[in-house]
Short mmCIF file of C-alpha atoms in Angstrom, two decimals:
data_model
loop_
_atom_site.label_atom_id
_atom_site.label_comp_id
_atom_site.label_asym_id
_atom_site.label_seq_id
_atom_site.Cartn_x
_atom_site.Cartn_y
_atom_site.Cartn_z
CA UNK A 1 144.47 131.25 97.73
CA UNK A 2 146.09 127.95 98.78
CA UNK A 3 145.54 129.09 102.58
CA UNK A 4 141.64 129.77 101.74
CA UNK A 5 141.60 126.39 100.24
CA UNK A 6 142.89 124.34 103.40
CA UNK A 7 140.89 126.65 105.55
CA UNK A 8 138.04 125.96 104.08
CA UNK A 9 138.74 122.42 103.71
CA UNK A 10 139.68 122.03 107.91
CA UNK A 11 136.34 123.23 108.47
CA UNK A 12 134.40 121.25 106.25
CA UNK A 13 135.94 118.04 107.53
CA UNK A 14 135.07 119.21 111.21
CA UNK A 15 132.10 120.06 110.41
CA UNK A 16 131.03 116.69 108.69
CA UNK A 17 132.44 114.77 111.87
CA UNK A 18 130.75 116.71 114.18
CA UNK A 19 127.27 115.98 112.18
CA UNK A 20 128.46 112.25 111.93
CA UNK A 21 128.55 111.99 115.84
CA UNK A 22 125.76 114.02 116.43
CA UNK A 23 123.26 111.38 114.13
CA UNK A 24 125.16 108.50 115.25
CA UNK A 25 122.31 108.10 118.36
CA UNK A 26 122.02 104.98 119.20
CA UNK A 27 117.80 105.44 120.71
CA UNK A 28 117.09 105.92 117.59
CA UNK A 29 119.11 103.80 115.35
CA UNK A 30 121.56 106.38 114.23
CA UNK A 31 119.02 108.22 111.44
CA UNK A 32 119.27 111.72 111.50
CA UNK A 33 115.57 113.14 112.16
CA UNK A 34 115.79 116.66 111.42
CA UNK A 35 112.60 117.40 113.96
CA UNK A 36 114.66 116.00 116.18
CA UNK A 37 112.22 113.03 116.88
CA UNK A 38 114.24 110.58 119.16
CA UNK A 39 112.79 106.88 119.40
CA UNK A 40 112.98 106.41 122.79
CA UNK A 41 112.68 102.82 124.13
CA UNK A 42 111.48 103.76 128.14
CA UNK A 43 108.86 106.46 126.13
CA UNK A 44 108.07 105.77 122.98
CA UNK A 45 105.99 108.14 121.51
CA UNK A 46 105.90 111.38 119.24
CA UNK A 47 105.33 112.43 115.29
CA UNK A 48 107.56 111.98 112.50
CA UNK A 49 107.31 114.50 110.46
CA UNK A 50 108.77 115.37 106.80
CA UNK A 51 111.95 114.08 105.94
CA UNK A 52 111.91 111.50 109.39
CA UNK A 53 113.75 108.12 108.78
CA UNK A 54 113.93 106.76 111.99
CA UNK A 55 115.06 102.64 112.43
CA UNK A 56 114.35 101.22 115.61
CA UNK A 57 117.15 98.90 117.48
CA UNK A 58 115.92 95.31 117.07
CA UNK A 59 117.89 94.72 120.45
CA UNK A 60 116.04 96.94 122.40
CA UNK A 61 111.96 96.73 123.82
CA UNK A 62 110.20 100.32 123.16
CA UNK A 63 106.98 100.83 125.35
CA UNK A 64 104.53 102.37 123.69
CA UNK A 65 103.27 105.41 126.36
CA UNK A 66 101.01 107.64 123.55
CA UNK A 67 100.61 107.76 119.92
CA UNK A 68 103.71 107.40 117.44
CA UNK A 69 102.29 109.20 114.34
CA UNK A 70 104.54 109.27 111.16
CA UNK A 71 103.74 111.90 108.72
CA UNK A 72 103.76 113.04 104.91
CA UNK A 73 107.32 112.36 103.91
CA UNK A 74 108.21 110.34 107.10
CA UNK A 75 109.59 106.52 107.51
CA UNK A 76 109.69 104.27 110.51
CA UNK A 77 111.59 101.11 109.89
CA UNK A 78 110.99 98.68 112.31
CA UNK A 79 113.32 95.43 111.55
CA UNK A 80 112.53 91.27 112.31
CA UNK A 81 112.36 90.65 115.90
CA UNK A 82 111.33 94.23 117.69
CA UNK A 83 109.08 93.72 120.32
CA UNK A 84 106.93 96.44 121.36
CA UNK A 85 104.73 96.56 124.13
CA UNK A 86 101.88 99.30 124.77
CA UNK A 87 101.31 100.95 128.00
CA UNK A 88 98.87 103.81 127.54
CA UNK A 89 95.01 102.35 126.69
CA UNK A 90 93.79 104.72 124.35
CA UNK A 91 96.28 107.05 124.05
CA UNK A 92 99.20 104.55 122.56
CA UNK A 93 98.58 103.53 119.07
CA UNK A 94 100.40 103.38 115.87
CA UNK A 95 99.26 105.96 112.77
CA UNK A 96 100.68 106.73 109.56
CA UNK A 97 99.29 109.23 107.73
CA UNK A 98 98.66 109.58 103.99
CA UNK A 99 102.25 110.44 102.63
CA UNK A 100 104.28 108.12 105.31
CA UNK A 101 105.10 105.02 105.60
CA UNK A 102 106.01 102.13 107.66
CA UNK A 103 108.03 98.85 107.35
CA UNK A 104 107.23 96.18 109.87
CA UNK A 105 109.00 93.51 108.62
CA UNK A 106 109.65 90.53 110.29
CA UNK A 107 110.91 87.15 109.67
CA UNK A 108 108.98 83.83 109.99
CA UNK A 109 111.36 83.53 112.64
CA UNK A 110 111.52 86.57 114.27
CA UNK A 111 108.19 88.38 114.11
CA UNK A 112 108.04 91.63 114.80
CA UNK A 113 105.41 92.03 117.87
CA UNK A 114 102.90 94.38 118.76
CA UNK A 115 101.72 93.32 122.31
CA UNK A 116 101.09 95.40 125.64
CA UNK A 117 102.25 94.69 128.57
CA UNK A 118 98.25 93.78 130.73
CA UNK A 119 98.09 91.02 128.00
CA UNK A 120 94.20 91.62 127.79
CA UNK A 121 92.04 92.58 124.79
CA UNK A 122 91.58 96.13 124.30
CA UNK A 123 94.28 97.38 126.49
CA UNK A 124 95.99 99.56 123.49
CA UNK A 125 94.84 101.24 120.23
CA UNK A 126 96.32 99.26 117.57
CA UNK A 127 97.89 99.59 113.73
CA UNK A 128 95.80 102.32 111.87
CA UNK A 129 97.26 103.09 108.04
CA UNK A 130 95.70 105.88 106.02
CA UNK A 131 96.26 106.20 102.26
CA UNK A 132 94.90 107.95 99.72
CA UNK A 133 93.14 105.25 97.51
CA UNK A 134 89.67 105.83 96.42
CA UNK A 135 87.02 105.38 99.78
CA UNK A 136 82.97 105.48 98.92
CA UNK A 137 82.63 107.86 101.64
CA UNK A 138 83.48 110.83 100.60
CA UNK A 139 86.50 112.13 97.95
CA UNK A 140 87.88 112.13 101.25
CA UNK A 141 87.26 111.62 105.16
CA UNK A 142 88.56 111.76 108.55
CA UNK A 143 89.42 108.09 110.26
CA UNK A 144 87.54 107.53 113.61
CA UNK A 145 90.08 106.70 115.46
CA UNK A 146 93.17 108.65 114.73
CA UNK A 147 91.68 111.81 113.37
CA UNK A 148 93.94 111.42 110.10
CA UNK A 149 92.80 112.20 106.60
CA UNK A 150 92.40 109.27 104.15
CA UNK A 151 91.01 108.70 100.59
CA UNK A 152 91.50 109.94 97.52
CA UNK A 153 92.28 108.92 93.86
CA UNK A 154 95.54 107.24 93.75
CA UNK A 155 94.60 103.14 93.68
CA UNK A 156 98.58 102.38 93.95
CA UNK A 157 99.35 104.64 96.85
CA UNK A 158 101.85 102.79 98.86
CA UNK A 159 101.49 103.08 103.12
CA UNK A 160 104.94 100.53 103.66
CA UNK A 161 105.05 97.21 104.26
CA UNK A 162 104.03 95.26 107.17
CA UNK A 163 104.97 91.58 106.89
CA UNK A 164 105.91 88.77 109.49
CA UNK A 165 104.26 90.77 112.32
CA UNK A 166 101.94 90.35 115.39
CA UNK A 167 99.45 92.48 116.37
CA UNK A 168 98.11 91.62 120.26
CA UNK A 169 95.66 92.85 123.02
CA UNK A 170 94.70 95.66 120.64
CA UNK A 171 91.07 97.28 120.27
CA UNK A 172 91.60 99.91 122.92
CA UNK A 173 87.81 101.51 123.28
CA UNK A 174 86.91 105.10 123.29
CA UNK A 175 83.48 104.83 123.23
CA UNK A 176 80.16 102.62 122.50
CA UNK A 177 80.72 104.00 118.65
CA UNK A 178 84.35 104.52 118.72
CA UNK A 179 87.00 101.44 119.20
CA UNK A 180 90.59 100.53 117.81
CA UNK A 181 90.45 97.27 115.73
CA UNK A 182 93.97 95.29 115.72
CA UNK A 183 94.84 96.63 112.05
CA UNK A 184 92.83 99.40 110.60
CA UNK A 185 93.43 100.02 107.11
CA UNK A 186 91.99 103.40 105.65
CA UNK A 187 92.15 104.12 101.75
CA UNK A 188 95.42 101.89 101.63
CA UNK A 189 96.84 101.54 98.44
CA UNK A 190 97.57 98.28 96.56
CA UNK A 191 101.35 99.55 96.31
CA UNK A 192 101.34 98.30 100.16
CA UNK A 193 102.30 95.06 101.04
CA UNK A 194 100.60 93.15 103.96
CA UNK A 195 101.55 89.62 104.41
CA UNK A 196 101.81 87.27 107.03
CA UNK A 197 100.23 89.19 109.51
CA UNK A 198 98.25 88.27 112.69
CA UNK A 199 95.57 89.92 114.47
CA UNK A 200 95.29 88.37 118.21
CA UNK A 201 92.78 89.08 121.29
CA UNK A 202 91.58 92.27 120.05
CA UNK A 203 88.69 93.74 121.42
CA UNK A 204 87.02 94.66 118.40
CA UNK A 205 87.74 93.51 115.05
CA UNK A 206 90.92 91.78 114.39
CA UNK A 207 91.18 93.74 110.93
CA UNK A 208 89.53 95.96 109.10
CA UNK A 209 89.12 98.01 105.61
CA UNK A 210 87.71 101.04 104.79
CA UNK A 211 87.59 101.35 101.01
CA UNK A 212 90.94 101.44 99.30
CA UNK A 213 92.49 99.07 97.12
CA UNK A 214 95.28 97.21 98.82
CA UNK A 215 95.98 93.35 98.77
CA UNK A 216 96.78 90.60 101.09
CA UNK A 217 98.02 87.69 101.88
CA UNK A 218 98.85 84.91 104.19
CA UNK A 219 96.67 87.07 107.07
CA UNK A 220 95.41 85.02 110.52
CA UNK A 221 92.38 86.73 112.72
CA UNK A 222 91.65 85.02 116.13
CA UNK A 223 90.33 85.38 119.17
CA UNK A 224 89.75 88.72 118.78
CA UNK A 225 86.18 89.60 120.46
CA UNK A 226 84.21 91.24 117.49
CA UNK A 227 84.59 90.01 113.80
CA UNK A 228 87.80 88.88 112.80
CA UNK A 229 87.88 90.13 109.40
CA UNK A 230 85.71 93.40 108.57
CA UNK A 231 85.41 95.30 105.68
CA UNK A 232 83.01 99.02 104.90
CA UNK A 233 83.58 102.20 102.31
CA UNK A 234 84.32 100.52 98.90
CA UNK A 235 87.36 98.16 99.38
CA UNK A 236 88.61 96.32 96.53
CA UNK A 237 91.23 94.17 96.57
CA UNK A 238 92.97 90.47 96.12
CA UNK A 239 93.37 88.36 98.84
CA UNK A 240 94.94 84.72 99.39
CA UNK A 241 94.71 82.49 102.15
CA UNK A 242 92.82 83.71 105.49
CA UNK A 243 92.44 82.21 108.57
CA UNK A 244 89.78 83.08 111.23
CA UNK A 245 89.11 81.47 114.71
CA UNK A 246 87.03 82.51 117.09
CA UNK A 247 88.51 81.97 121.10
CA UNK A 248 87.49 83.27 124.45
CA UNK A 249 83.85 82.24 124.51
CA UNK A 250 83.35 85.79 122.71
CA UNK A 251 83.40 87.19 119.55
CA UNK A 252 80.43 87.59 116.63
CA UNK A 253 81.23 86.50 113.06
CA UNK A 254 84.62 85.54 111.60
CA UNK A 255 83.20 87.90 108.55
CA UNK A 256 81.44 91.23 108.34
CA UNK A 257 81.13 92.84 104.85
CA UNK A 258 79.37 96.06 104.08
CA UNK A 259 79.41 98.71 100.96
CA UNK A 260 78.46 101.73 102.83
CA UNK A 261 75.66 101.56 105.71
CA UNK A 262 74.33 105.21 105.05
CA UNK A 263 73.84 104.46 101.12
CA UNK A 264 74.35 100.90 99.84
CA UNK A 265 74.13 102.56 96.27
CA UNK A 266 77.26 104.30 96.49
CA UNK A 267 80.28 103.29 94.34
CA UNK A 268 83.24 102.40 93.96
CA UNK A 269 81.31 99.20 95.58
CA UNK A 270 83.22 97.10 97.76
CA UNK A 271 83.91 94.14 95.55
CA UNK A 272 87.31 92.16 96.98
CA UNK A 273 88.39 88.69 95.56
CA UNK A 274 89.33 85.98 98.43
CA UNK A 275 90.57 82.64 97.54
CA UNK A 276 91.37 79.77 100.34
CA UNK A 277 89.84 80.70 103.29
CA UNK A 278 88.74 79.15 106.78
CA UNK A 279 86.57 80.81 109.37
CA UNK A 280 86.40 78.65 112.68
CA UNK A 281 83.43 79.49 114.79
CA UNK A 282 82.79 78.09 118.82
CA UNK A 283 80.06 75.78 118.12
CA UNK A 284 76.61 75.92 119.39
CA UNK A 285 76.26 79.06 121.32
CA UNK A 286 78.38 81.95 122.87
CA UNK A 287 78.43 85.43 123.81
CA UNK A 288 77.97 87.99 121.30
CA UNK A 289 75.00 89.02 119.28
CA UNK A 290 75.25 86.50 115.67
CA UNK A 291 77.17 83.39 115.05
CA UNK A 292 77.76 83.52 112.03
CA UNK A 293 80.46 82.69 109.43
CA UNK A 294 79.99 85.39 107.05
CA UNK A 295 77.77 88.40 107.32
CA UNK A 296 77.35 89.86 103.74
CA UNK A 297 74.66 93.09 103.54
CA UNK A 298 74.72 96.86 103.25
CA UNK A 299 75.36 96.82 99.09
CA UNK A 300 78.79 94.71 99.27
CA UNK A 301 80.07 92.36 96.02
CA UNK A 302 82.58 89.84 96.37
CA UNK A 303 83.94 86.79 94.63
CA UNK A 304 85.16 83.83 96.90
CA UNK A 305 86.38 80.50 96.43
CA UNK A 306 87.60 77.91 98.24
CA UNK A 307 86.30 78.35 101.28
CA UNK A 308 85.45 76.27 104.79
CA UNK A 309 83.04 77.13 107.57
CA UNK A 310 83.56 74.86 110.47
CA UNK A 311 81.49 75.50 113.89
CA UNK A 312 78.59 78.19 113.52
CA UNK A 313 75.38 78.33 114.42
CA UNK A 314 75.13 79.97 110.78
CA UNK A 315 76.97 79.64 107.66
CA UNK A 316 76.05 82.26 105.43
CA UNK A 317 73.75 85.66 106.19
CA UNK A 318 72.90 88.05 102.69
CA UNK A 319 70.56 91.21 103.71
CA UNK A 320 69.53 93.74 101.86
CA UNK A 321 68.24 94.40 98.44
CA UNK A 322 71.73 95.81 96.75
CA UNK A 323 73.43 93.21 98.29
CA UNK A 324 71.14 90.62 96.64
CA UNK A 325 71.09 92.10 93.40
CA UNK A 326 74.48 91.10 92.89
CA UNK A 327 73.73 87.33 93.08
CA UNK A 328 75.11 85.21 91.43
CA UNK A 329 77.23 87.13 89.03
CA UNK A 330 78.97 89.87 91.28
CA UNK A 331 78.59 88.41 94.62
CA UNK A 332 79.08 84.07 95.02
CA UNK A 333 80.88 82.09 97.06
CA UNK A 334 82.61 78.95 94.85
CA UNK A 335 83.38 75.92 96.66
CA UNK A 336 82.08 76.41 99.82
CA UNK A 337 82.55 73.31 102.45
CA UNK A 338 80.38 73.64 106.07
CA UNK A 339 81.26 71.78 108.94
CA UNK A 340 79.22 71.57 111.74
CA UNK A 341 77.26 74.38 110.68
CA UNK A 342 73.23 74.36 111.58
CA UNK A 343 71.85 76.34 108.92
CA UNK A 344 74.10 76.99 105.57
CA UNK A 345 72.79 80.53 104.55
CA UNK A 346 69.73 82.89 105.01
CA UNK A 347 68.83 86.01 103.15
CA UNK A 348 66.50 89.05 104.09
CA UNK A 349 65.25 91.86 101.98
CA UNK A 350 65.04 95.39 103.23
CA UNK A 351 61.59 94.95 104.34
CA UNK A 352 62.55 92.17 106.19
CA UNK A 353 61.03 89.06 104.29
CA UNK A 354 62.82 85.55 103.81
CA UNK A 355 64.96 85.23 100.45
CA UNK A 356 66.33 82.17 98.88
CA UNK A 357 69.82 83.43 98.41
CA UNK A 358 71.00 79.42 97.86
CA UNK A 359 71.90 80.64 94.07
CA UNK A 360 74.70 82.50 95.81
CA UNK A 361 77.11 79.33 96.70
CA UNK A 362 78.12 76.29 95.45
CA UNK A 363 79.42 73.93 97.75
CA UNK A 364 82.31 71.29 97.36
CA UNK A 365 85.29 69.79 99.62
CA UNK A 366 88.77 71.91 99.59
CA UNK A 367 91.14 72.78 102.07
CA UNK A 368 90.46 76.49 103.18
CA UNK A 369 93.74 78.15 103.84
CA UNK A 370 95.31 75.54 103.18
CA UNK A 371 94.61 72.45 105.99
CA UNK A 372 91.18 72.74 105.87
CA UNK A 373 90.33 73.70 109.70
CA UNK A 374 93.77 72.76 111.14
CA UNK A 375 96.65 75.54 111.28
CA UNK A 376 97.70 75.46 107.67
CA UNK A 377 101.48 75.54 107.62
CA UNK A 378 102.40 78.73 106.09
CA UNK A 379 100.87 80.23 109.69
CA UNK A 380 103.02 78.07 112.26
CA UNK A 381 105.91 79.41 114.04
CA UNK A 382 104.98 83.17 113.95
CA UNK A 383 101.90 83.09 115.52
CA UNK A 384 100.05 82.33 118.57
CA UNK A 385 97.29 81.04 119.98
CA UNK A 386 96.36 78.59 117.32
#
């Protein structure tokens, strides 16, 4: 019996240090990945699937040459001051599917950087986060870009964390109806966390939500060539301190908000709260089709305050007849300051005609996001381009 014993016990113990050196890999951070998903840094790509905790080596650069999708039940960790650089157009972009999660966290410090390696707009797909938080879509849908599944019922579905972290060149295009924006947000949760996060030289939108419910904070759009913030599908959620600036010579409006373009009646409505904002425009005119601070139409709500609008040809644009229902108790804008704007706000029906929508702001002096159209301090040192 005692010979069993010690037999057994020899090899246990060579069996647990052969497992420890076979997971102690250092391409992918020593995790054991039982798909045997290895985070390459010369070829980063691949799908994390169930059970997946892969950490990336801060040390190291990973180029991005397809998609890195991480799964229901999978985690990718990727720690302050990881720099990766896309390669692939299209074809390299970041997903995480309902059930997985990520954690980009940097420090304000050391950032962790999405970039690729042309260093022009639309050269890679982007961030793209699917949850299952309610969407007005559908109970659920399929996300344009990434083919993923998002929506559902769970309003604190948590995605990760992405904090600290750059997002550049992104907005990779597939077609005229079919393009990457730098961080694309589908059904997220508000048990999600994105702060301190910057969208830069995008080629679409620098981010964008479609429905869900999650919150943010401390979040800079510029010079990305679309709208630099965007949101569609029934998004609710609490936001703090934004900071848009157009760059380039291109881009539309720092703002876009719809409810849903195919049915402006559908609910949940989009309805998000953002306090201390500023949206920087070029001034006079530019390439791309409105210049225009905010764009608010298609059904949307929202509650704002504290807001500045410095350099548009247009302040702020309401259209359509949901959207101007909801004036002034479900959709105004509270402390609104315009500088060097030519016309404050216009609003259309759906048959087109003039409406006086000028019972949907009030307008007084405040500091935006924080130093009014100057780089508020909570954004230096991380970011670029400002």
């Amino acid at each position: 019996m005692k010979k069993s014993i010690l037999k057994l016990f020899l090899v246990g113990a060579f069996s647990t240090l052969a497992l420890t050196s076979c997971s102690n890999d250092d391409d992918n951070g020593g995790e054991t990945t039982p798909s045997g998903f290895v985070a390459n840094p010369a070829d980063f790509q691949g799908e994390l699937k169930s059970g997946d905790k892969v950490t990336l080596d801060a040390s190291k650069t990973y180029y991005l040459t397809g998609k890195i999708q991480v799964n229901d039940g999978a985690v990718l960790n990727i720690p302050a001051g990881t720099k990766i650089v896309a390669q692939g157009g299209t074809k390299s972009f970041i997903a995480v599917a309902q059930g997985g999660q990520i954690f980009a966290n940097g420090t304000s410090s050391n950032p962790v950087v999405f970039t690729s390696d042309s260093k022009t707009p639309g050269s890679w797909g982007g961030v793209v986060l699917c949850g299952k938080a309610p969407i007005n879509k559908a109970k659920s849908a399929t996300a344009e870009v990434s083919e993923l599944t998002y929506g559902g019922d769970v309003t604190n579905d948590n995605s990760g964390s992405i904090t600290y972290t750059r997002i550049e060149y992104a907005g990779a295009i597939f077609n005229k109806d079919k393009e990457f924006n730098g961080l694309s947000l589908f059904g997220v949760g508000n048990g999600t966390k994105i702060e301190y996060v910057q969208m830069y030289a995008g080629s679409d939108d620098g981010i964008e939500f479609f429905g869900g419910t999650v919150n943010t904070k401390y979040i800079v759009s510029n010079e990305n060539e679309d709208d630099q913030f965007d949101w569609t599908e029934g998004w609710i959620g609490t936001n703090e301190f934004w900071y848009a600036k157009e760059g380039r010579n291109k881009g539309n409006r720092g703002l876009e908000a719809d409810n849903n373009s195919s049915n402006n009646e559908l609910s949940p409505f989009s309805n998000p709260i953002i306090k201390n904002a500023t949206f920087i425009g070029l001034g006079g005119t530019y390439e791309g089709s409105e210049n225009q601070a905010m764009k608010l139409r298609e059904g949307t709500k929202g509650k704002f305050e504290n807001l500045v609008l410095a350099n548009w040809a247009k302040g702020i644009d309401i259209e359509h007849d949901v959207t101007l229902s909801w004036i002034p108790k479900d959709l105004f804008i509270k402390n609104v300051q315009f500088i060097n704007v030519g016309v404050e706000a216009t609003g259309k029906n759906k048959a087109g005609a003039s409406i006086d929508v000028s019972n949907a702001y009030s307008k007084a002096n405040n500091t935006g996001a924080g130093n009014g159209v100057d780089t508020p301090t909570w954004a230096k040192g991380w970011t670029v381009g400002l």
